[in-house]
Amino acid sequence: MSLILLTTGTQAPFDRLVRVVDRWAAKNPDVHIVGQIGRGNYRPRHIETKPFLNNREFRSLAHDCTLMLAHAGMGSVLSALEYRKPLVMMPRDPQQGECNSDHQFGTARRMATLPGVYCAYNAAQLIHRLDHHRQLNAPEALQQSQRQQELSQFIAGFIGRQTQQTAPGG
Amino acid sequence: MDTKVLAVASRGGHWKQLMKLEPAFRGCDIRFASTSHDNPGVGKTSHYFYLPDANRHTPLNALWLLCTSAWLVLRLRPDVIISTGALPGLSCILWGRLFGARTLWIDSIAHADQMSLSGRVARYVATTTLSQWPDLSRMTGVEYRGAVL
């Protein structure tokens, strides 16, 4: 049996996403869905939800799930890569009051180039992904990228410059 | 003496990005602050500090955040403050600048087409402001020095 972990981030609810997933869950009782959905107005009836999961609960579900389903936040992307779980994400739309800017569209478009990360821009695309979720690929094992090394080195240098400044003659 | 570093990020994606950079802090006298009440699993419990969450739509919380972050920065007196966002990090950087710390703002990788609002303010406050996207760096003049991914 599939286990899907649905998360909508720490800042705001995402009823549009939860509603589609809940209705899909009603037609697919063989799939177990657990959601961290914040405090929205929509009350799902076919999925198990909590406003927030604690770290331990999240880690255990992230480890066991077959699919992650989320808003297009970087926390979701980084978790999917860390646990090597396929991720389907739907960007929040500022025109529907789901967040302050359209930055999640930028995240979705760019992150969907990573293997194992998939986008759904509307309910139909999301349902299609859900119907075929067993065929989605998992992300590749994380390796430290050159960009990551560059940033770490810059930070170490930034901190180091301070040491030189505060240690005269050192 | 080891450099005292305060690393700040709101819970969720900002925090996850900060943790990708955690190896760069090893060997420093490091303290972490975030908006989870409990230490999200990094370092000693006594080296983790809670800050209230706030954004531009919650002015009262933002005021409270300004007070608590001032107290935190005054108490710790870090040499360096680093943040990957959002408002709690900016608030610490603001006080850090006033109390003589060197400050680094790393704009979230979630902001690929435009700097975050806090990032746009950080440009005028932080010692150094980075974007994680080369194109955005070229457009805005903010430095690019790599990314968390």
Short mmCIF file of C-alpha atoms in Angstrom, two decimals:
data_model
loop_
_atom_site.label_atom_id
_atom_site.label_comp_id
_atom_site.label_asym_id
_atom_site.label_seq_id
_atom_site.Cartn_x
_atom_site.Cartn_y
_atom_site.Cartn_z
CA MET A 1 0.00 0.00 0.00
CA SER A 2 1.24 3.46 -0.89
CA LEU A 3 1.81 6.08 1.78
CA ILE A 4 1.69 9.70 0.63
CA LEU A 5 3.02 12.51 2.81
CA LEU A 6 1.31 15.83 2.10
CA THR A 7 2.87 19.04 3.45
CA THR A 8 1.92 22.67 2.91
CA GLY A 9 4.72 24.47 4.77
CA THR A 10 4.85 26.42 7.99
CA GLN A 11 3.48 29.80 6.93
CA ALA A 12 -0.04 29.49 5.54
CA PRO A 13 -2.71 26.90 4.71
CA PHE A 14 -3.18 25.71 1.13
CA ASP A 15 -6.83 24.62 0.90
CA ARG A 16 -6.85 24.35 -2.91
CA LEU A 17 -4.21 21.60 -2.78
CA VAL A 18 -5.72 19.81 0.25
CA ARG A 19 -9.19 19.76 -1.35
CA VAL A 20 -7.97 18.06 -4.53
CA VAL A 21 -6.00 15.49 -2.55
CA ASP A 22 -8.94 14.80 -0.23
CA ARG A 23 -11.31 14.20 -3.16
CA TRP A 24 -8.76 11.97 -4.86
CA ALA A 25 -8.31 10.04 -1.59
CA ALA A 26 -12.09 9.34 -1.48
CA LYS A 27 -11.77 7.48 -4.77
CA ASN A 28 -8.52 5.73 -3.85
CA PRO A 29 -9.05 4.09 -0.46
CA ASP A 30 -6.05 1.81 -1.00
CA VAL A 31 -3.67 4.77 -0.62
CA HIS A 32 -2.89 6.04 2.86
CA ILE A 33 -2.37 9.82 2.96
CA VAL A 34 -1.04 11.76 5.94
CA GLY A 35 -1.02 15.54 5.77
CA GLN A 36 0.59 18.41 7.62
CA ILE A 37 -1.78 21.11 6.43
CA GLY A 38 -1.61 24.03 8.90
CA ARG A 39 -4.89 25.68 9.87
CA GLY A 40 -7.06 26.21 6.80
CA ASN A 41 -10.83 26.45 6.39
CA TYR A 42 -11.22 23.21 4.46
CA ARG A 43 -11.66 20.13 6.65
CA PRO A 44 -10.53 17.00 4.81
CA ARG A 45 -12.56 13.84 5.40
CA HIS A 46 -10.58 11.19 3.59
CA ILE A 47 -7.03 11.87 4.69
CA GLU A 48 -5.39 11.87 8.10
CA THR A 49 -4.19 15.40 8.91
CA LYS A 50 -2.53 17.46 11.60
CA PRO A 51 -1.88 21.21 11.62
CA PHE A 52 1.80 20.49 12.26
CA LEU A 53 3.95 17.39 12.61
CA ASN A 54 6.81 17.42 15.08
CA ASN A 55 10.34 16.60 13.90
CA ARG A 56 10.12 12.97 14.94
CA GLU A 57 6.76 12.40 13.23
CA PHE A 58 7.97 14.12 10.06
CA ARG A 59 11.20 12.12 9.88
CA SER A 60 9.38 8.83 10.35
CA LEU A 61 6.76 9.61 7.67
CA ALA A 62 9.37 11.00 5.26
CA HIS A 63 11.31 7.77 5.67
CA ASP A 64 8.31 5.48 5.12
CA CYS A 65 6.36 7.31 2.40
CA THR A 66 6.23 6.36 -1.27
CA LEU A 67 5.54 9.92 -2.44
CA MET A 68 5.83 13.44 -1.11
CA LEU A 69 3.20 15.92 -2.14
CA ALA A 70 3.66 19.58 -1.27
CA HIS A 71 3.46 23.26 -2.08
CA ALA A 72 6.46 24.43 -4.12
CA GLY A 73 8.59 25.37 -1.12
CA MET A 74 12.32 24.77 -0.81
CA GLY A 75 11.83 22.88 2.45
CA SER A 76 9.81 20.30 0.54
CA VAL A 77 12.39 20.05 -2.25
CA LEU A 78 15.29 19.64 0.19
CA SER A 79 13.36 16.98 2.17
CA ALA A 80 12.51 15.01 -0.98
CA LEU A 81 16.18 15.02 -2.02
CA GLU A 82 17.33 14.09 1.48
CA TYR A 83 14.94 11.14 1.82
CA ARG A 84 15.11 10.29 -1.90
CA LYS A 85 11.33 10.32 -2.37
CA PRO A 86 9.57 11.42 -5.55
CA LEU A 87 8.02 14.85 -5.02
CA VAL A 88 4.96 16.32 -6.71
CA MET A 89 4.57 19.99 -5.93
CA MET A 90 1.97 22.61 -6.68
CA PRO A 91 2.98 26.29 -6.55
CA ARG A 92 0.98 28.71 -4.42
CA ASP A 93 -0.80 31.34 -6.46
CA PRO A 94 -0.70 34.90 -5.05
CA GLN A 95 -3.78 35.79 -7.13
CA GLN A 96 -5.77 33.27 -5.10
CA GLY A 97 -4.39 34.70 -1.85
CA GLU A 98 -2.20 31.66 -1.21
CA CYS A 99 0.97 33.69 -0.59
CA ASN A 100 2.51 37.12 -1.09
CA SER A 101 4.41 36.70 -4.33
CA ASP A 102 4.62 34.36 -7.31
CA HIS A 103 8.04 33.05 -6.25
CA GLN A 104 6.77 29.46 -5.91
CA PHE A 105 6.24 29.34 -9.68
CA GLY A 106 9.94 30.15 -10.10
CA THR A 107 10.88 27.46 -7.59
CA ALA A 108 8.58 24.91 -9.25
CA ARG A 109 9.86 25.59 -12.76
CA ARG A 110 13.53 25.43 -11.78
CA MET A 111 13.38 22.54 -9.30
CA ALA A 112 11.33 20.37 -11.68
CA THR A 113 14.51 20.02 -13.75
CA LEU A 114 15.89 17.80 -10.96
CA PRO A 115 15.25 14.08 -11.40
CA GLY A 116 12.44 12.93 -9.11
CA VAL A 117 10.85 16.38 -8.73
CA TYR A 118 7.53 16.92 -10.56
CA CYS A 119 5.17 19.89 -10.90
CA ALA A 120 1.42 20.15 -11.07
CA TYR A 121 0.13 23.59 -11.96
CA ASN A 122 -3.58 22.77 -11.63
CA ALA A 123 -6.00 20.18 -10.26
CA ALA A 124 -6.07 18.11 -13.48
CA GLN A 125 -2.27 17.81 -13.58
CA LEU A 126 -2.19 16.94 -9.90
CA ILE A 127 -4.81 14.19 -10.28
CA HIS A 128 -2.91 12.80 -13.27
CA ARG A 129 0.31 12.67 -11.22
CA LEU A 130 -1.53 11.03 -8.31
CA ASP A 131 -3.15 8.42 -10.57
CA HIS A 132 0.29 7.46 -11.87
CA HIS A 133 2.36 8.11 -8.75
CA ARG A 134 3.74 4.59 -8.58
CA GLN A 135 5.64 5.20 -11.80
CA LEU A 136 7.44 8.35 -10.63
CA ASN A 137 11.20 8.20 -10.18
CA ALA A 138 12.98 8.89 -6.91
CA PRO A 139 15.65 11.62 -6.76
CA GLU A 140 19.26 10.55 -7.10
CA ALA A 141 21.55 10.27 -4.09
CA LEU A 142 22.61 13.71 -2.88
CA GLN A 143 26.13 14.71 -3.68
CA GLN A 144 27.77 17.93 -2.68
CA SER A 145 27.60 20.19 -5.72
CA GLN A 146 30.28 22.64 -6.75
CA ARG A 147 27.85 25.47 -5.96
CA GLN A 148 27.47 24.13 -2.43
CA GLN A 149 31.23 23.91 -1.97
CA GLU A 150 31.65 27.44 -3.27
CA LEU A 151 29.09 28.82 -0.82
CA SER A 152 30.55 26.91 2.15
CA GLN A 153 34.03 28.19 1.30
CA PHE A 154 32.75 31.74 1.01
CA ILE A 155 31.09 31.51 4.43
CA ALA A 156 34.21 30.04 6.02
CA GLY A 157 36.17 32.93 4.48
CA PHE A 158 33.63 35.48 5.68
CA ILE A 159 33.91 34.16 9.24
CA GLY A 160 37.71 33.90 8.95
CA ARG A 161 38.11 37.53 7.92
CA GLN A 162 36.58 38.44 11.25
CA THR A 163 39.17 36.39 13.13
CA GLN A 164 42.01 38.18 11.36
CA GLN A 165 40.48 41.56 12.15
CA THR A 166 40.03 40.89 15.85
CA ALA A 167 43.45 39.33 16.35
CA PRO A 168 46.00 42.08 15.70
CA GLY A 169 49.36 40.73 14.65
CA GLY A 170 47.76 37.27 14.12
CA MET B 1 39.67 32.87 20.65
CA ASP B 2 37.14 31.33 18.28
CA THR B 3 34.94 33.68 16.32
CA LYS B 4 31.46 33.90 17.81
CA VAL B 5 28.89 33.22 15.12
CA LEU B 6 25.09 33.47 15.33
CA ALA B 7 23.26 31.65 12.52
CA VAL B 8 19.56 32.48 12.18
CA ALA B 9 16.79 31.07 9.97
CA SER B 10 13.02 30.67 10.28
CA ARG B 11 11.73 27.10 10.56
CA GLY B 12 10.93 25.25 7.35
CA GLY B 13 12.80 25.86 4.10
CA HIS B 14 14.97 28.68 5.45
CA TRP B 15 16.20 26.45 8.27
CA LYS B 16 16.81 23.52 5.92
CA GLN B 17 19.00 25.77 3.78
CA LEU B 18 20.95 26.92 6.83
CA MET B 19 21.54 23.28 7.80
CA LYS B 20 23.00 22.58 4.35
CA LEU B 21 25.67 25.13 5.31
CA GLU B 22 26.22 23.77 8.80
CA PRO B 23 29.64 22.20 7.98
CA ALA B 24 30.97 25.69 7.21
CA PHE B 25 30.36 26.68 10.85
CA ARG B 26 32.35 23.85 12.40
CA GLY B 27 35.28 25.12 14.43
CA CYS B 28 33.48 28.37 15.27
CA ASP B 29 31.83 29.26 18.53
CA ILE B 30 28.40 28.79 16.93
CA ARG B 31 24.91 29.58 18.21
CA PHE B 32 21.67 28.93 16.32
CA ALA B 33 18.33 30.73 16.46
CA SER B 34 15.06 29.78 14.79
CA THR B 35 11.30 29.99 15.18
CA SER B 36 10.73 26.44 16.50
CA HIS B 37 10.29 26.30 20.25
CA ASP B 38 12.49 23.21 20.52
CA ASN B 39 15.98 22.81 19.14
CA PRO B 40 15.38 21.26 15.69
CA GLY B 41 18.29 18.89 16.28
CA VAL B 42 21.52 20.82 15.97
CA GLY B 43 24.32 21.22 18.52
CA LYS B 44 23.80 21.60 22.26
CA THR B 45 20.37 22.59 23.55
CA SER B 46 21.98 25.52 25.38
CA HIS B 47 23.34 26.79 22.05
CA TYR B 48 19.89 27.08 20.46
CA PHE B 49 17.61 30.10 20.87
CA TYR B 50 13.95 30.62 20.03
CA LEU B 51 12.77 33.72 18.18
CA PRO B 52 9.09 34.56 17.55
CA ASP B 53 7.93 34.28 13.95
CA ALA B 54 6.65 37.41 12.23
CA ASN B 55 6.13 38.89 8.80
CA ARG B 56 4.94 42.16 7.37
CA HIS B 57 1.30 41.21 7.94
CA THR B 58 1.79 40.69 11.67
CA PRO B 59 3.10 44.06 12.94
CA LEU B 60 2.67 43.25 16.63
CA ASN B 61 4.64 40.04 16.28
CA ALA B 62 7.25 41.95 14.29
CA LEU B 63 7.61 44.44 17.14
CA TRP B 64 7.98 41.61 19.63
CA LEU B 65 10.54 40.00 17.31
CA LEU B 66 12.54 43.25 17.19
CA CYS B 67 12.67 43.28 21.00
CA THR B 68 13.59 39.61 21.46
CA SER B 69 16.21 39.68 18.70
CA ALA B 70 17.79 42.82 20.20
CA TRP B 71 18.02 41.03 23.55
CA LEU B 72 19.50 37.92 21.88
CA VAL B 73 22.15 39.87 19.97
CA LEU B 74 23.04 41.96 23.05
CA ARG B 75 23.35 38.86 25.20
CA LEU B 76 25.43 36.82 22.75
CA ARG B 77 27.44 39.68 21.24
CA PRO B 78 28.36 37.62 18.14
CA ASP B 79 31.26 38.70 15.87
CA VAL B 80 29.39 37.37 12.82
CA ILE B 81 25.66 36.93 12.08
CA ILE B 82 24.55 34.80 9.14
CA SER B 83 20.98 34.30 7.93
CA THR B 84 19.19 32.47 5.12
CA GLY B 85 15.91 34.32 5.95
CA ALA B 86 13.43 35.49 6.73
CA LEU B 87 12.33 38.45 8.94
CA PRO B 88 13.78 37.01 12.21
CA GLY B 89 17.17 36.75 10.48
CA LEU B 90 16.91 40.27 9.09
CA SER B 91 16.02 41.57 12.52
CA CYS B 92 19.13 39.98 14.06
CA ILE B 93 21.28 41.37 11.24
CA LEU B 94 19.86 44.83 11.89
CA TRP B 95 20.86 44.72 15.57
CA GLY B 96 24.13 43.04 14.70
CA ARG B 97 25.06 45.95 12.48
CA LEU B 98 24.26 48.40 15.28
CA PHE B 99 26.36 46.45 17.77
CA GLY B 100 29.34 46.02 15.46
CA ALA B 101 28.94 42.47 14.07
CA ARG B 102 29.82 41.53 10.50
CA THR B 103 26.64 40.29 8.87
CA LEU B 104 25.89 38.02 5.92
CA TRP B 105 22.49 37.69 4.26
CA ILE B 106 22.04 34.68 1.97
CA ASP B 107 18.80 35.20 0.08
CA SER B 108 16.71 32.01 -0.07
CA ILE B 109 17.15 29.81 -3.12
CA ALA B 110 13.32 30.00 -3.36
CA HIS B 111 13.76 33.52 -4.74
CA ALA B 112 15.02 32.94 -8.26
CA ASP B 113 13.36 35.75 -10.22
CA GLN B 114 13.36 38.54 -7.65
CA MET B 115 15.10 39.05 -4.30
CA SER B 116 12.89 38.39 -1.26
CA LEU B 117 11.48 41.48 0.44
CA SER B 118 13.75 40.93 3.45
CA GLY B 119 16.68 40.44 1.06
CA ARG B 120 15.98 43.77 -0.60
CA VAL B 121 16.15 45.43 2.82
CA ALA B 122 19.22 43.39 3.79
CA ARG B 123 21.12 44.94 0.86
CA TYR B 124 21.15 48.21 2.77
CA VAL B 125 21.86 46.70 6.17
CA ALA B 126 24.04 43.58 5.92
CA THR B 127 27.81 43.74 5.40
CA THR B 128 27.38 41.32 2.49
CA THR B 129 24.25 40.18 0.67
CA LEU B 130 24.20 37.13 -1.59
CA SER B 131 21.71 35.72 -4.07
CA GLN B 132 21.84 31.99 -4.85
CA TRP B 133 21.05 32.58 -8.53
CA PRO B 134 23.71 33.88 -10.96
CA ASP B 135 21.10 35.49 -13.27
CA LEU B 136 19.50 37.38 -10.40
CA SER B 137 22.93 38.43 -9.20
CA ARG B 138 23.66 39.93 -12.64
CA MET B 139 20.28 41.70 -12.70
CA THR B 140 20.49 43.18 -9.22
CA GLY B 141 24.21 43.62 -8.62
CA VAL B 142 23.99 41.45 -5.49
CA GLU B 143 26.90 38.99 -5.19
CA TYR B 144 26.62 35.33 -6.20
CA ARG B 145 28.91 32.93 -4.29
CA GLY B 146 27.33 29.53 -4.84
CA ALA B 147 24.12 27.93 -3.59
CA VAL B 148 22.86 25.34 -1.11
CA LEU B 149 21.98 22.90 -3.89
#
